[in-house]
Short mmCIF file of C-alpha atoms and ligand atoms in Angstrom, two decimals:
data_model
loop_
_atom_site.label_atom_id
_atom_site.label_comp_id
_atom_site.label_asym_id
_atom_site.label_seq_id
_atom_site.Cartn_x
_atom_site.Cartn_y
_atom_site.Cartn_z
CA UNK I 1 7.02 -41.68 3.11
CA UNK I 2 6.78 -42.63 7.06
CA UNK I 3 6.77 -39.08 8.69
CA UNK I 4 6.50 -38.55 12.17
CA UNK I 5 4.89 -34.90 13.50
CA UNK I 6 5.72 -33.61 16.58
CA UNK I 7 3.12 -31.72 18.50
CA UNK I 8 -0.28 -31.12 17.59
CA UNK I 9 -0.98 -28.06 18.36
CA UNK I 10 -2.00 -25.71 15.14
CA UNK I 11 1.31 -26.30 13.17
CA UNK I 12 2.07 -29.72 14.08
CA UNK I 13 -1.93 -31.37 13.78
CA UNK I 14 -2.47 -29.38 10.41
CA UNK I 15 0.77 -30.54 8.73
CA UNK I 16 0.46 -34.13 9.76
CA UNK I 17 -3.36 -34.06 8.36
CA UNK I 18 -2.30 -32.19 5.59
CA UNK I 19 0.95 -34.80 4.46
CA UNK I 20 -1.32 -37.57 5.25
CA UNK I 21 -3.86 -36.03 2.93
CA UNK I 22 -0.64 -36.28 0.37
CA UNK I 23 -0.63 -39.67 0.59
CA UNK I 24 2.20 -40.24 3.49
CA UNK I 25 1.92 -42.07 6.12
CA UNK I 26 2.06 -39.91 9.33
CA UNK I 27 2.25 -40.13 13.15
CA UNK I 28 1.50 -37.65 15.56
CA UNK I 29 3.02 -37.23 18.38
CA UNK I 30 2.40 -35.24 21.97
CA UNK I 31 2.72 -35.52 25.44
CA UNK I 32 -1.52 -35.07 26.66
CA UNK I 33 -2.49 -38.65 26.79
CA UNK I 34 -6.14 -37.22 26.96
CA UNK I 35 -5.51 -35.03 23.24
CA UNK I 36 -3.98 -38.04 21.56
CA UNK I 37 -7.30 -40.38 22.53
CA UNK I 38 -9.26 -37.26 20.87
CA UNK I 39 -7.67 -37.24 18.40
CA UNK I 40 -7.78 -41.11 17.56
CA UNK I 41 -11.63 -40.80 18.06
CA UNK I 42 -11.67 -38.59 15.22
CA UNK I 43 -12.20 -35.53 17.20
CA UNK I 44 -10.15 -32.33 16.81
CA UNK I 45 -8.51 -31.03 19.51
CA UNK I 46 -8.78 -27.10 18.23
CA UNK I 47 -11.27 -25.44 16.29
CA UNK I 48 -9.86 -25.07 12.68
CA UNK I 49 -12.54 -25.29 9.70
CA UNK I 50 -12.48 -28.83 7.64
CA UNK I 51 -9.53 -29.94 9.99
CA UNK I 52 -11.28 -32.71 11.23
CA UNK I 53 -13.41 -33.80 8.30
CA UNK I 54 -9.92 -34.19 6.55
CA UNK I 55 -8.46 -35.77 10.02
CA UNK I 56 -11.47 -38.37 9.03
CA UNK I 57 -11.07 -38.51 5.59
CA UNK I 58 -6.95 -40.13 6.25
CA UNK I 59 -7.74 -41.89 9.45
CA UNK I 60 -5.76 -44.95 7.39
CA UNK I 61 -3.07 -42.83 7.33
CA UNK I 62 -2.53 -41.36 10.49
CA UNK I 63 -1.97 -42.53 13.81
CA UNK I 64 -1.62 -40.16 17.25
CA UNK I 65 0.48 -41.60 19.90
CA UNK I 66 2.11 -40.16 23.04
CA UNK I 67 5.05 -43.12 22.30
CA UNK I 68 7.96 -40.74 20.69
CA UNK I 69 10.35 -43.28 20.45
CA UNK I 70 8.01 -45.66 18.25
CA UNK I 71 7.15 -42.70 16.19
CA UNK I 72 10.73 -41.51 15.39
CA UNK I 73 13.16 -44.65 15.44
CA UNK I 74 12.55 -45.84 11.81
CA UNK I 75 10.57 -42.32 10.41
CA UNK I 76 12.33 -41.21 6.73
CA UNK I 77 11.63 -37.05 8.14
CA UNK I 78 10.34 -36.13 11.43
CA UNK I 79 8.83 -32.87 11.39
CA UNK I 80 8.90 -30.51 14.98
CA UNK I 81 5.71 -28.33 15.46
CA UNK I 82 5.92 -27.59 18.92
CA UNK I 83 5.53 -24.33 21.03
CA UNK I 84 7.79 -21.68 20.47
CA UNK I 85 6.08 -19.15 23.23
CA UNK I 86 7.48 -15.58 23.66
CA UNK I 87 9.18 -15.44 27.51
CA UNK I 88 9.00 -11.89 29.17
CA UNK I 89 11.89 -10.22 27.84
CA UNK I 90 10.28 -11.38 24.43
CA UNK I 91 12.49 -14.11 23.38
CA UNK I 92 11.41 -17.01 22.62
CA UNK I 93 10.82 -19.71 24.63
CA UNK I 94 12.76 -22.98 23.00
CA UNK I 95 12.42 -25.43 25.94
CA UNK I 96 9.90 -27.55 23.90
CA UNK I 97 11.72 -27.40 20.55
CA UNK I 98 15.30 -28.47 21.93
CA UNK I 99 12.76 -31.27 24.46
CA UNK I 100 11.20 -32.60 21.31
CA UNK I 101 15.40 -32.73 19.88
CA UNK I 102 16.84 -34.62 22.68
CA UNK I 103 13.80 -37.37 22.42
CA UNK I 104 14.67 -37.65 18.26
CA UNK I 105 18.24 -38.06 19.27
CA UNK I 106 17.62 -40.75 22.19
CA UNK I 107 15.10 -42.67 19.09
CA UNK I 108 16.15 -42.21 15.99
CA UNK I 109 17.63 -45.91 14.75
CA UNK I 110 18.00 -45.05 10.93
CA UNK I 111 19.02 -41.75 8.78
CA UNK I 112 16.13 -39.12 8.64
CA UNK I 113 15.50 -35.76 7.87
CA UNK I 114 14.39 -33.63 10.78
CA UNK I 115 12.14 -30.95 9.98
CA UNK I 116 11.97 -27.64 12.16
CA UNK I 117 8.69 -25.87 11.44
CA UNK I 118 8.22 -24.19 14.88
CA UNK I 119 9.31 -20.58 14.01
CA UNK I 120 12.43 -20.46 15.80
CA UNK I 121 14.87 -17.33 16.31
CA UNK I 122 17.70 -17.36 13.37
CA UNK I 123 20.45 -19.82 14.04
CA UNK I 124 18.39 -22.04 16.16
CA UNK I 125 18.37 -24.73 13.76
CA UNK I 126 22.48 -25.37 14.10
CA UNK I 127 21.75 -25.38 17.70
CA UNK I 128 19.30 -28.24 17.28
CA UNK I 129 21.57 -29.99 14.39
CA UNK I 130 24.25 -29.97 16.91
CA UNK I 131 22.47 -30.88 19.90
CA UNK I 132 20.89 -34.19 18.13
CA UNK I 133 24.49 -34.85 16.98
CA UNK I 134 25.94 -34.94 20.33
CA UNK I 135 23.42 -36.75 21.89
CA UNK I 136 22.35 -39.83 19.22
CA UNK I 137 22.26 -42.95 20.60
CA UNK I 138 22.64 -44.90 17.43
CA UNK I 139 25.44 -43.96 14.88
CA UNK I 140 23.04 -42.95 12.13
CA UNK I 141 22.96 -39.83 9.64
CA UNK I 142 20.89 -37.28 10.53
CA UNK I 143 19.94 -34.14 8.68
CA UNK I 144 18.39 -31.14 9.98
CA UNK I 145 16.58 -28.73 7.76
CA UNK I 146 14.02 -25.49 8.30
CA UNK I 147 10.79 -25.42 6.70
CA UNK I 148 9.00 -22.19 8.05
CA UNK I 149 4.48 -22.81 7.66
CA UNK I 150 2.78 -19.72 6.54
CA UNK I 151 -0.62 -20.65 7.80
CA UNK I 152 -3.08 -18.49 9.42
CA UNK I 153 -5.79 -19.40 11.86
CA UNK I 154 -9.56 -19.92 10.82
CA UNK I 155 -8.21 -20.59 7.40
CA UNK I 156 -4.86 -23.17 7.60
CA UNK I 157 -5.90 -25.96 6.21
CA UNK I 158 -6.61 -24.40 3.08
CA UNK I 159 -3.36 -22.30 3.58
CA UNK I 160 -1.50 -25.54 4.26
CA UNK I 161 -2.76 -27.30 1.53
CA UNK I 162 -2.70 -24.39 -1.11
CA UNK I 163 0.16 -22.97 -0.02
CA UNK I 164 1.63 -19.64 -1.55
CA UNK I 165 5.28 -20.85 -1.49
CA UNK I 166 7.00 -23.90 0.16
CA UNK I 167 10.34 -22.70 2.08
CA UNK I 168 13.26 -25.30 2.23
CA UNK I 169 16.32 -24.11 4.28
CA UNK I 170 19.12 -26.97 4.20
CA UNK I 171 23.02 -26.95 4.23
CA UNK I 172 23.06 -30.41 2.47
CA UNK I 173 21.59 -31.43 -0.97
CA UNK I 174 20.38 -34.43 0.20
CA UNK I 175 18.00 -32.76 2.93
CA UNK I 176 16.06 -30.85 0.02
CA UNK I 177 15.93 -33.68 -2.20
CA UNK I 178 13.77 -35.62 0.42
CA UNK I 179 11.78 -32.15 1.24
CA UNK I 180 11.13 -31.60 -2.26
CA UNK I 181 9.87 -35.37 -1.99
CA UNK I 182 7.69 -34.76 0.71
CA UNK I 183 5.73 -31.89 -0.78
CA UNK I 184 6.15 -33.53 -4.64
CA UNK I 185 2.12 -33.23 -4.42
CA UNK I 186 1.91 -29.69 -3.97
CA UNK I 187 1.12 -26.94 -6.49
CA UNK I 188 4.00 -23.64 -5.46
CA UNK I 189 6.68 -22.60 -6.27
CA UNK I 190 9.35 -23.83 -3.48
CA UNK I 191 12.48 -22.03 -2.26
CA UNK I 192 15.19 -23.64 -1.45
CA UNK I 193 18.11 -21.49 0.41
CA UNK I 194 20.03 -22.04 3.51
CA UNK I 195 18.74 -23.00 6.59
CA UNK I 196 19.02 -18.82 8.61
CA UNK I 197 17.75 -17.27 5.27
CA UNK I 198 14.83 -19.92 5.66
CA UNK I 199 14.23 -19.25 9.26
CA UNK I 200 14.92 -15.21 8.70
CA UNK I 201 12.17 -15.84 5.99
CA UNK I 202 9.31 -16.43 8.58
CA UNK I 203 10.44 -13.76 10.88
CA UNK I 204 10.61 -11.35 8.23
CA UNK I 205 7.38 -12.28 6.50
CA UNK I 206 5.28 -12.23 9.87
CA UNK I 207 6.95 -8.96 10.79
CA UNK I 208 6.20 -7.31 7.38
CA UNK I 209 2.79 -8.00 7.92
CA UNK I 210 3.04 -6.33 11.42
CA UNK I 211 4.16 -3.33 10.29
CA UNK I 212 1.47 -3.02 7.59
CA UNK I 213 -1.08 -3.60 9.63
CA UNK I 214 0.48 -0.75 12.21
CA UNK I 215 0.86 1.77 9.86
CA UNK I 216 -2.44 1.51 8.47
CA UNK I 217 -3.33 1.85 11.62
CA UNK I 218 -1.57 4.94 12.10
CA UNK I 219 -2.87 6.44 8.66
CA UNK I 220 -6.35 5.65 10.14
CA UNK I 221 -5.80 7.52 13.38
CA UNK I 222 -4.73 10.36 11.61
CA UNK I 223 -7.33 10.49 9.27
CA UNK I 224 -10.35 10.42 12.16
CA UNK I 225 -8.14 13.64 13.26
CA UNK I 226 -8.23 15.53 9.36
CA UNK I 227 -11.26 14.02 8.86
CA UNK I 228 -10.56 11.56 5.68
CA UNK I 229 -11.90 8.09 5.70
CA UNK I 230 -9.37 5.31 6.16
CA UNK I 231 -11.58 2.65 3.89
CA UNK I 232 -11.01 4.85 0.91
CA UNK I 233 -7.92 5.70 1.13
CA UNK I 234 -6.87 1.84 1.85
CA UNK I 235 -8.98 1.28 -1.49
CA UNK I 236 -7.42 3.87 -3.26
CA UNK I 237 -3.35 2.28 -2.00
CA UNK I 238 -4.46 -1.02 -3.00
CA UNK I 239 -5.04 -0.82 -6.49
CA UNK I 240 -1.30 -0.10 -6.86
CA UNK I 241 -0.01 -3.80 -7.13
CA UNK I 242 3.25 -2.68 -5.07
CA UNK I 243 1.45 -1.99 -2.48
CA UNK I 244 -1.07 -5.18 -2.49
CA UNK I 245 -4.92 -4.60 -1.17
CA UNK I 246 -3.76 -7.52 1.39
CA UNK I 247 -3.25 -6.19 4.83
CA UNK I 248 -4.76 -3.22 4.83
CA UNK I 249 -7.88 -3.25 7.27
CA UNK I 250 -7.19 -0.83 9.85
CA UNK I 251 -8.58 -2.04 13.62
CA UNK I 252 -7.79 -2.38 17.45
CA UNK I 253 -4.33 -3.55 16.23
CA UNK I 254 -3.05 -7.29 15.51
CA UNK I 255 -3.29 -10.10 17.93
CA UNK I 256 -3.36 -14.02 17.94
CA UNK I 257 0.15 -16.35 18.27
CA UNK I 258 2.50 -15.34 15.60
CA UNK I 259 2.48 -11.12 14.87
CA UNK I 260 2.75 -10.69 18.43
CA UNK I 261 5.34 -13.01 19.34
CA UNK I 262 7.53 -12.90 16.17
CA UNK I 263 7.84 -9.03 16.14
CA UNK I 264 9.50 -9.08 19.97
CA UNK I 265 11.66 -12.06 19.05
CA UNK I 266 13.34 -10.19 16.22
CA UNK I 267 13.26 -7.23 17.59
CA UNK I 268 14.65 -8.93 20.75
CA UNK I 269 17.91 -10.71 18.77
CA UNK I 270 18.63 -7.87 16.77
CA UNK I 271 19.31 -6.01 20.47
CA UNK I 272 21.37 -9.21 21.01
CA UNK I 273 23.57 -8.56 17.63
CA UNK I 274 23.20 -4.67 19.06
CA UNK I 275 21.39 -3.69 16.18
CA UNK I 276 18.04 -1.91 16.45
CA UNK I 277 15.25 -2.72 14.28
CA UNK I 278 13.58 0.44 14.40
CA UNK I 279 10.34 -0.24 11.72
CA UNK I 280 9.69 -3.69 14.25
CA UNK I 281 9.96 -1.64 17.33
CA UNK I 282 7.36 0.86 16.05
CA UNK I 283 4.91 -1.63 14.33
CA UNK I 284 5.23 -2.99 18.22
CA UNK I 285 5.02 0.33 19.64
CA UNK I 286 1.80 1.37 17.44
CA UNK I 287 0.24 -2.14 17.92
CA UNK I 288 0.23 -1.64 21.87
CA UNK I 289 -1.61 1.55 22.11
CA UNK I 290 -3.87 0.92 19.06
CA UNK I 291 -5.35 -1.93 21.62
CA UNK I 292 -6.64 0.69 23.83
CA UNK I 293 -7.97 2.60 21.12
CA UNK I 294 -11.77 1.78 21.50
CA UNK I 295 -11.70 2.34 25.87
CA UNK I 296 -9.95 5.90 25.15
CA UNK I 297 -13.12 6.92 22.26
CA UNK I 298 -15.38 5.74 25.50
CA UNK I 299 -13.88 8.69 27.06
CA UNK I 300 -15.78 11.03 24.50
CA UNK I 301 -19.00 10.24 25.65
CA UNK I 302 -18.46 8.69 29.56
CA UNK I 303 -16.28 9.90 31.85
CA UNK I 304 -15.89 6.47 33.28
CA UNK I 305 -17.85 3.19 32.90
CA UNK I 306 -18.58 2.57 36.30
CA UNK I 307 -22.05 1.24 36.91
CA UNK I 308 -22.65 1.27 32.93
CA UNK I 309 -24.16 -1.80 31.24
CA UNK I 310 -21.29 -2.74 28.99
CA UNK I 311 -22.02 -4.94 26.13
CA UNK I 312 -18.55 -6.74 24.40
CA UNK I 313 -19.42 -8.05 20.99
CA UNK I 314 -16.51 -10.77 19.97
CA UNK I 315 -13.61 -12.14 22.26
CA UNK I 316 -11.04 -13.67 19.93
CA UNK I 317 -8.53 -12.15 17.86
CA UNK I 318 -10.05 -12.58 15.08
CA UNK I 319 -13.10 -14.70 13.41
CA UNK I 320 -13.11 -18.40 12.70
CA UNK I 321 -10.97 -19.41 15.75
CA UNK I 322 -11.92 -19.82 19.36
CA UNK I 323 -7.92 -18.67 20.12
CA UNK I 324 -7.62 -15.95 22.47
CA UNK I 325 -3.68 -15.69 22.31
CA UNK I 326 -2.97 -11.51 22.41
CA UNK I 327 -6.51 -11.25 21.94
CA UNK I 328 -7.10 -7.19 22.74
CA UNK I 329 -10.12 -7.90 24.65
CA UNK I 330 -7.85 -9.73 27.57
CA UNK I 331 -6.67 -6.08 28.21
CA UNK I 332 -9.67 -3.99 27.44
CA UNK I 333 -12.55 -6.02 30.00
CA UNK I 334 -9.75 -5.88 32.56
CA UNK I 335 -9.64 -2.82 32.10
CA UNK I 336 -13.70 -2.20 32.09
CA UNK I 337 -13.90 -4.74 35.01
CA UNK I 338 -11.88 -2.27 36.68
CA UNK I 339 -13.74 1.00 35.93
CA UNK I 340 -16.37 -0.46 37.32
CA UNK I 341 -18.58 -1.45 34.20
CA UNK I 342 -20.81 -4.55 34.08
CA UNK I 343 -19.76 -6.41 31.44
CA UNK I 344 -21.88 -8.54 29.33
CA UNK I 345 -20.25 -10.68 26.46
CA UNK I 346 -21.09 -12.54 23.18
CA UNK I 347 -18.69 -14.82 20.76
CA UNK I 348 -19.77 -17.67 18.58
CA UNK I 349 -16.90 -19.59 19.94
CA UNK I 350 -14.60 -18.05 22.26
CA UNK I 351 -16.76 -18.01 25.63
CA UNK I 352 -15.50 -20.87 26.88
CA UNK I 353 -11.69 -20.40 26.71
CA UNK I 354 -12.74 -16.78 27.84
CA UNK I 355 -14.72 -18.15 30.87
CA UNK I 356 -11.20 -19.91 31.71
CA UNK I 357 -9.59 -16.81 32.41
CA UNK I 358 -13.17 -14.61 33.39
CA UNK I 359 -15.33 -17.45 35.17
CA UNK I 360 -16.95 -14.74 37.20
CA UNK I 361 -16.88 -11.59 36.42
CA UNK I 362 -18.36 -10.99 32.96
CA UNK I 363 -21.54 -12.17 31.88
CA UNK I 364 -21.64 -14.51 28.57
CA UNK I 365 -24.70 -14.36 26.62
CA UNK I 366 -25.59 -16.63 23.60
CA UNK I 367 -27.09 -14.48 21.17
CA UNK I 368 -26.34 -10.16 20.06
CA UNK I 369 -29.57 -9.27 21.22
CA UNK I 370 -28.96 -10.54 24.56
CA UNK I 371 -25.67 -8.98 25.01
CA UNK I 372 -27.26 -5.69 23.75
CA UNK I 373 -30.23 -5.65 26.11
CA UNK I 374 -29.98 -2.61 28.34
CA UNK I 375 -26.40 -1.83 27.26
CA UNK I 376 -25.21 1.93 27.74
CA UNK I 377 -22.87 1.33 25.01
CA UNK I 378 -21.29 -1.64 23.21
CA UNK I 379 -18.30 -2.41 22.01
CA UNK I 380 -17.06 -4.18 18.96
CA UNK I 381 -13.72 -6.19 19.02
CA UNK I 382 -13.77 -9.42 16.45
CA UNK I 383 -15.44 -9.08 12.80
CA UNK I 384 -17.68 -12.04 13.28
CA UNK I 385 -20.10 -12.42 10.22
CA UNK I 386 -22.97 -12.69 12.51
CA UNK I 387 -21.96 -8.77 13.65
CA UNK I 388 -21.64 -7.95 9.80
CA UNK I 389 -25.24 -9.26 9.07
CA UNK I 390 -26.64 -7.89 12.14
CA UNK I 391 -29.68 -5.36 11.66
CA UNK I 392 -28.37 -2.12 12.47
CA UNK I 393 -32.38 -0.94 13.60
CA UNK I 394 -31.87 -3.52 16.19
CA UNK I 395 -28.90 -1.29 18.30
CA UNK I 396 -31.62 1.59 18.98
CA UNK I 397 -34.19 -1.42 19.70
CA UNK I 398 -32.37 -3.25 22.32
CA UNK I 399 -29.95 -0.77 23.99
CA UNK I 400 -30.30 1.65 26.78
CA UNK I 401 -28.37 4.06 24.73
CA UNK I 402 -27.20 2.95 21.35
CA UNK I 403 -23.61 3.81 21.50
CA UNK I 404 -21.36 1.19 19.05
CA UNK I 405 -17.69 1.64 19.42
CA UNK I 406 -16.49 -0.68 16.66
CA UNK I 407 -13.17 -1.95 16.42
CA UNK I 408 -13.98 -3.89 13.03
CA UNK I 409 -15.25 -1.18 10.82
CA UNK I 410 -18.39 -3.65 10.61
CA UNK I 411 -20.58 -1.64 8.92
CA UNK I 412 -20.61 0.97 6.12
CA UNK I 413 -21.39 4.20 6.72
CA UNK I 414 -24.51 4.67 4.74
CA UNK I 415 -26.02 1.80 6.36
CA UNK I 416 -25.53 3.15 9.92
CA UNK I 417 -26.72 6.64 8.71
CA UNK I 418 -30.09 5.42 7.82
CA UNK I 419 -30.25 3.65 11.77
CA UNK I 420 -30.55 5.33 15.21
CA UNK I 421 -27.29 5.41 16.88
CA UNK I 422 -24.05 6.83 17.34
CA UNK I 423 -21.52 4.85 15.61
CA UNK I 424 -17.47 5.45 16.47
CA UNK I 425 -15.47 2.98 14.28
CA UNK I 426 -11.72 3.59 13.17
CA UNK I 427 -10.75 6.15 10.70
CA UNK I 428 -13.95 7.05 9.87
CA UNK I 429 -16.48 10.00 10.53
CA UNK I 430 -18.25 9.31 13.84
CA UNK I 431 -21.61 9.14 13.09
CA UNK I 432 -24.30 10.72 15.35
CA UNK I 433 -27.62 9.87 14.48
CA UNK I 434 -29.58 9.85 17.24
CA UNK I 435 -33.48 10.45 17.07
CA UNK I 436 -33.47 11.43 20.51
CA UNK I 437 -30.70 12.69 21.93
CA UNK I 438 -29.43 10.46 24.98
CA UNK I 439 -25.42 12.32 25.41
C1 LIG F 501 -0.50 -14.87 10.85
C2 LIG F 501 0.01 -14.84 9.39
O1 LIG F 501 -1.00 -14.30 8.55
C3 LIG F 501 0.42 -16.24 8.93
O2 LIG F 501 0.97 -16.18 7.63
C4 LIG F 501 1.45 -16.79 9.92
O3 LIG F 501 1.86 -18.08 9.55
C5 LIG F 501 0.89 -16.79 11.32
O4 LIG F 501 0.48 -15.45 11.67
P1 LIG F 501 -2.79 -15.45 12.10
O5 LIG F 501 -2.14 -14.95 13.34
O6 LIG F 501 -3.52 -16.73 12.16
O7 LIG F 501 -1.71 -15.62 10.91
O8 LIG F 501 -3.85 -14.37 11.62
P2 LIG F 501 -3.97 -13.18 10.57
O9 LIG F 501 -5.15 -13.42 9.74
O10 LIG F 501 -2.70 -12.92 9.88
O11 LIG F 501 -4.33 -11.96 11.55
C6 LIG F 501 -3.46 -11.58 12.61
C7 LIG F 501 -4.01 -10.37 13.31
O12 LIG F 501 -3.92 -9.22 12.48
C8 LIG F 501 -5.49 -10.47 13.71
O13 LIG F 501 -5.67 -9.96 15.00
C9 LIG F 501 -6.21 -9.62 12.68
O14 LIG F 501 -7.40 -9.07 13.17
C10 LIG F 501 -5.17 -8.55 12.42
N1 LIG F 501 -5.32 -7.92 11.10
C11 LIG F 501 -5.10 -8.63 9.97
C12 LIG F 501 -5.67 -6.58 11.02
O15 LIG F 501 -5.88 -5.89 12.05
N2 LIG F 501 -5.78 -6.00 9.79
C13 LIG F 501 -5.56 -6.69 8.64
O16 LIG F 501 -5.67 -6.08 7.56
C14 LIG F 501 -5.22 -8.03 8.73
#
């Protein structure tokens, strides 16, 4: 089938790979004249494992273009993968999504299927159907249909291509017939409803997650208070298949483009309807202070970081992406910065799109042991692998005082007892294992 993608942003770049992969032929589509030649060079414009060895693999297939009319007037289902950020109130931001619309309606020259897999507040898809309606310039049929991606950073090729369930939301029969087309390679089960349950389905799935992710959260801060250990008692949930072992890693709280985002913009048009969703608001609630979490257990051992050699191990919101969207250290060395600390900082990949935002003030080092050289204490934000396979004998080695506030629950706790430091991770027993007392 002749698709056309627009945007190529996470979404939009790994479903046009991932159709053209399938077999269809697919053009991409965005306004950066600079990504598109990238991206025709072979080169990926974001960091996403085997994106661009596939992008490579279909280069027959797939063509990147910044000319939207050429790429929609004679496409059989033009999918929209654009932008959907949150605005301040935390609504969503649909400028792009109803841009991208107008452009299909000013192109489009025969009937096609357009495809809205931007997560987009419920009922935004009539607004687009209508929109196009009103404004084609050539009497043709046009369908619009929802078709919400489930993929998660570091990991969505594989989630795109091996997807747990395809989600088709139409109000005709003939839009899911040429969906179920589309993905007629794919191995899952596909659900086909109407277009707001579809669009409802991403909200509600993201959300879900939210919430699990805040209340084990919550369970963990009250166990470091009784004095139970939040590993085994997420263990011991797991097991019961209700519950799902999925999910249930408790940390500094969820970041990156979608929990974020999606739990304001429900939470936000169920205000709208006058409805409050209470269990969103306090996943959001939770997820705000648990951010803070690893500054306020600084507290127990420095009255303030000023003039301390702080040492930040990770930057992104989470391992195998350089993304740094609601990333908690973007509040925390702010907040460090402003204490007074000097802050040193390590990532495998997410220095330079944290040098865009901190060119000055924070150090970046290259290596751990660099970052930990001198430190007074160090803090852990991102479960990199490196961290996990770090020797634990080398904290005492390198640092001024080897105090490891970890975000990550990195390490296990018989590990860490058999090293010299103090180790303060979530949920846990803080471990104090210093040879020589430095606090
Ligand atoms: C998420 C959803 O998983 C995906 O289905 C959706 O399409 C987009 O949003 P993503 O944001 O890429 O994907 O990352 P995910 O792996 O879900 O992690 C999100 C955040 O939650 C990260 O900050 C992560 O550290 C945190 N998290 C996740 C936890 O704190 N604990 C967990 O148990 C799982």
């Amino acid at each position: 089938m002749k698709i056309a993608v627009a945007g190529t942003g996470y979404v939009g770049l790994v479903t046009g790979v991932c159709l053209a992969e399938n077999g269809h032929s697919v053009t991409c589509v965005d306004i950066d004249d600079k990504k598109v030649a990238l991206m025709e060079s072979g080169i990926s414009p974001i960091y996403e494992p085997g994106l661009e060895e596939l992008m490579n693999n279909n280069m027959e297939r797939l063509h990147f273009t910044t000319d939207y009319q050429a790429a929609y007037k004679d496409a059989d289902v033009i999918f929209i993968g654009v932008g959907t950020p949150e605005k301040p109130d935390g609504s969503a931001n649909l400028s792009y999504v109803y841009g991208v619309a107008e452009q299909i309606a000013a192109s489009i020259e025969k009937e096609c299927v357009v495809v809205v897999k931007s997560t987009v507040p419920i009922g935004t898809n009539d607004k687009i159907e209508n929109l196009i309606k009103s404004q084609l310039k050539h009497d043709v049929n046009v369908y619009v249909a929802s078709n919400p991606e489930f993929l998660s950073q570091g990991t969505a090729v594989k989630d795109t291509l091996h997807t747990s369930r395809i989600v088709i939301g139409v109000e005709e029969e003939a839009a899911g017939e040429t969906l179920k087309e589309v993905y007629k390679n794919f191995d899952a089960p596909i659900v086909v409803t109407n277009r707001k349950s579809a669009e409802m389905i991403k909200y509600a799935s993201n959300d879900f997650l939210a919430l699990k992710i805040s209340f084990i959260n919550e369970i963990a801060n009250l166990c470091e208070i009784i004095g139970a250990d939040i590993e085994d008692v997420a263990l011991g949930m797991g097991y019961d298949v209700r519950i799902g072992n999925k999910f249930l890693n408790a940390g500094i709280g969820y970041g990156g483009s979608c929990f974020p985002k999606d739990t304001k913009a429900l939470h936000w048009l169920a205000n709208f309807h006058d409805y409050e969703l209470k269990t969103v608001k306090a996943a959001i609630d939770v997820n705000e202070n648990q951010k803070l979490k690893l500054i306020k257990k600084s507290r127990k051992y420095f009255d303030s970081l000023k003039g301390l050699n702080v040492a930040v191990l990770g930057l992104t919101f989470k391992p195998g992406t350089d993304d740094l969207r609601e990333a908690p250290t973007l509040v925390n060395i702010p907040l460090m910065l402003e204490d007074g600390a000097n802050v040193k900082a390590w990532d495998p990949i997410g220095i330079d799109n944290f040098r865009k935002v901190h060119p000055e003030d924070v150090t970046y080092c290259y290596s751990i042991e660099e970052t930990l050289k001198d430190a007074d204490v160090c803090f852990i934000f991102t479960e990199w692998d490196q961290l996990k396979h770090f020797d634990l004998t080398k904290y005492s080695k390198l640092m001024k005082n080897p105090i490891v506030i970890d975000g990550r629950n990195c390490y296990d706790l018989e590990s860490v007892k058999k090293a010299n430091m103090v180790y303060d991770s979530i949920g846990r027993e803080t471990i104090h294992n210093l040879e020589v007392s430095l606090i």
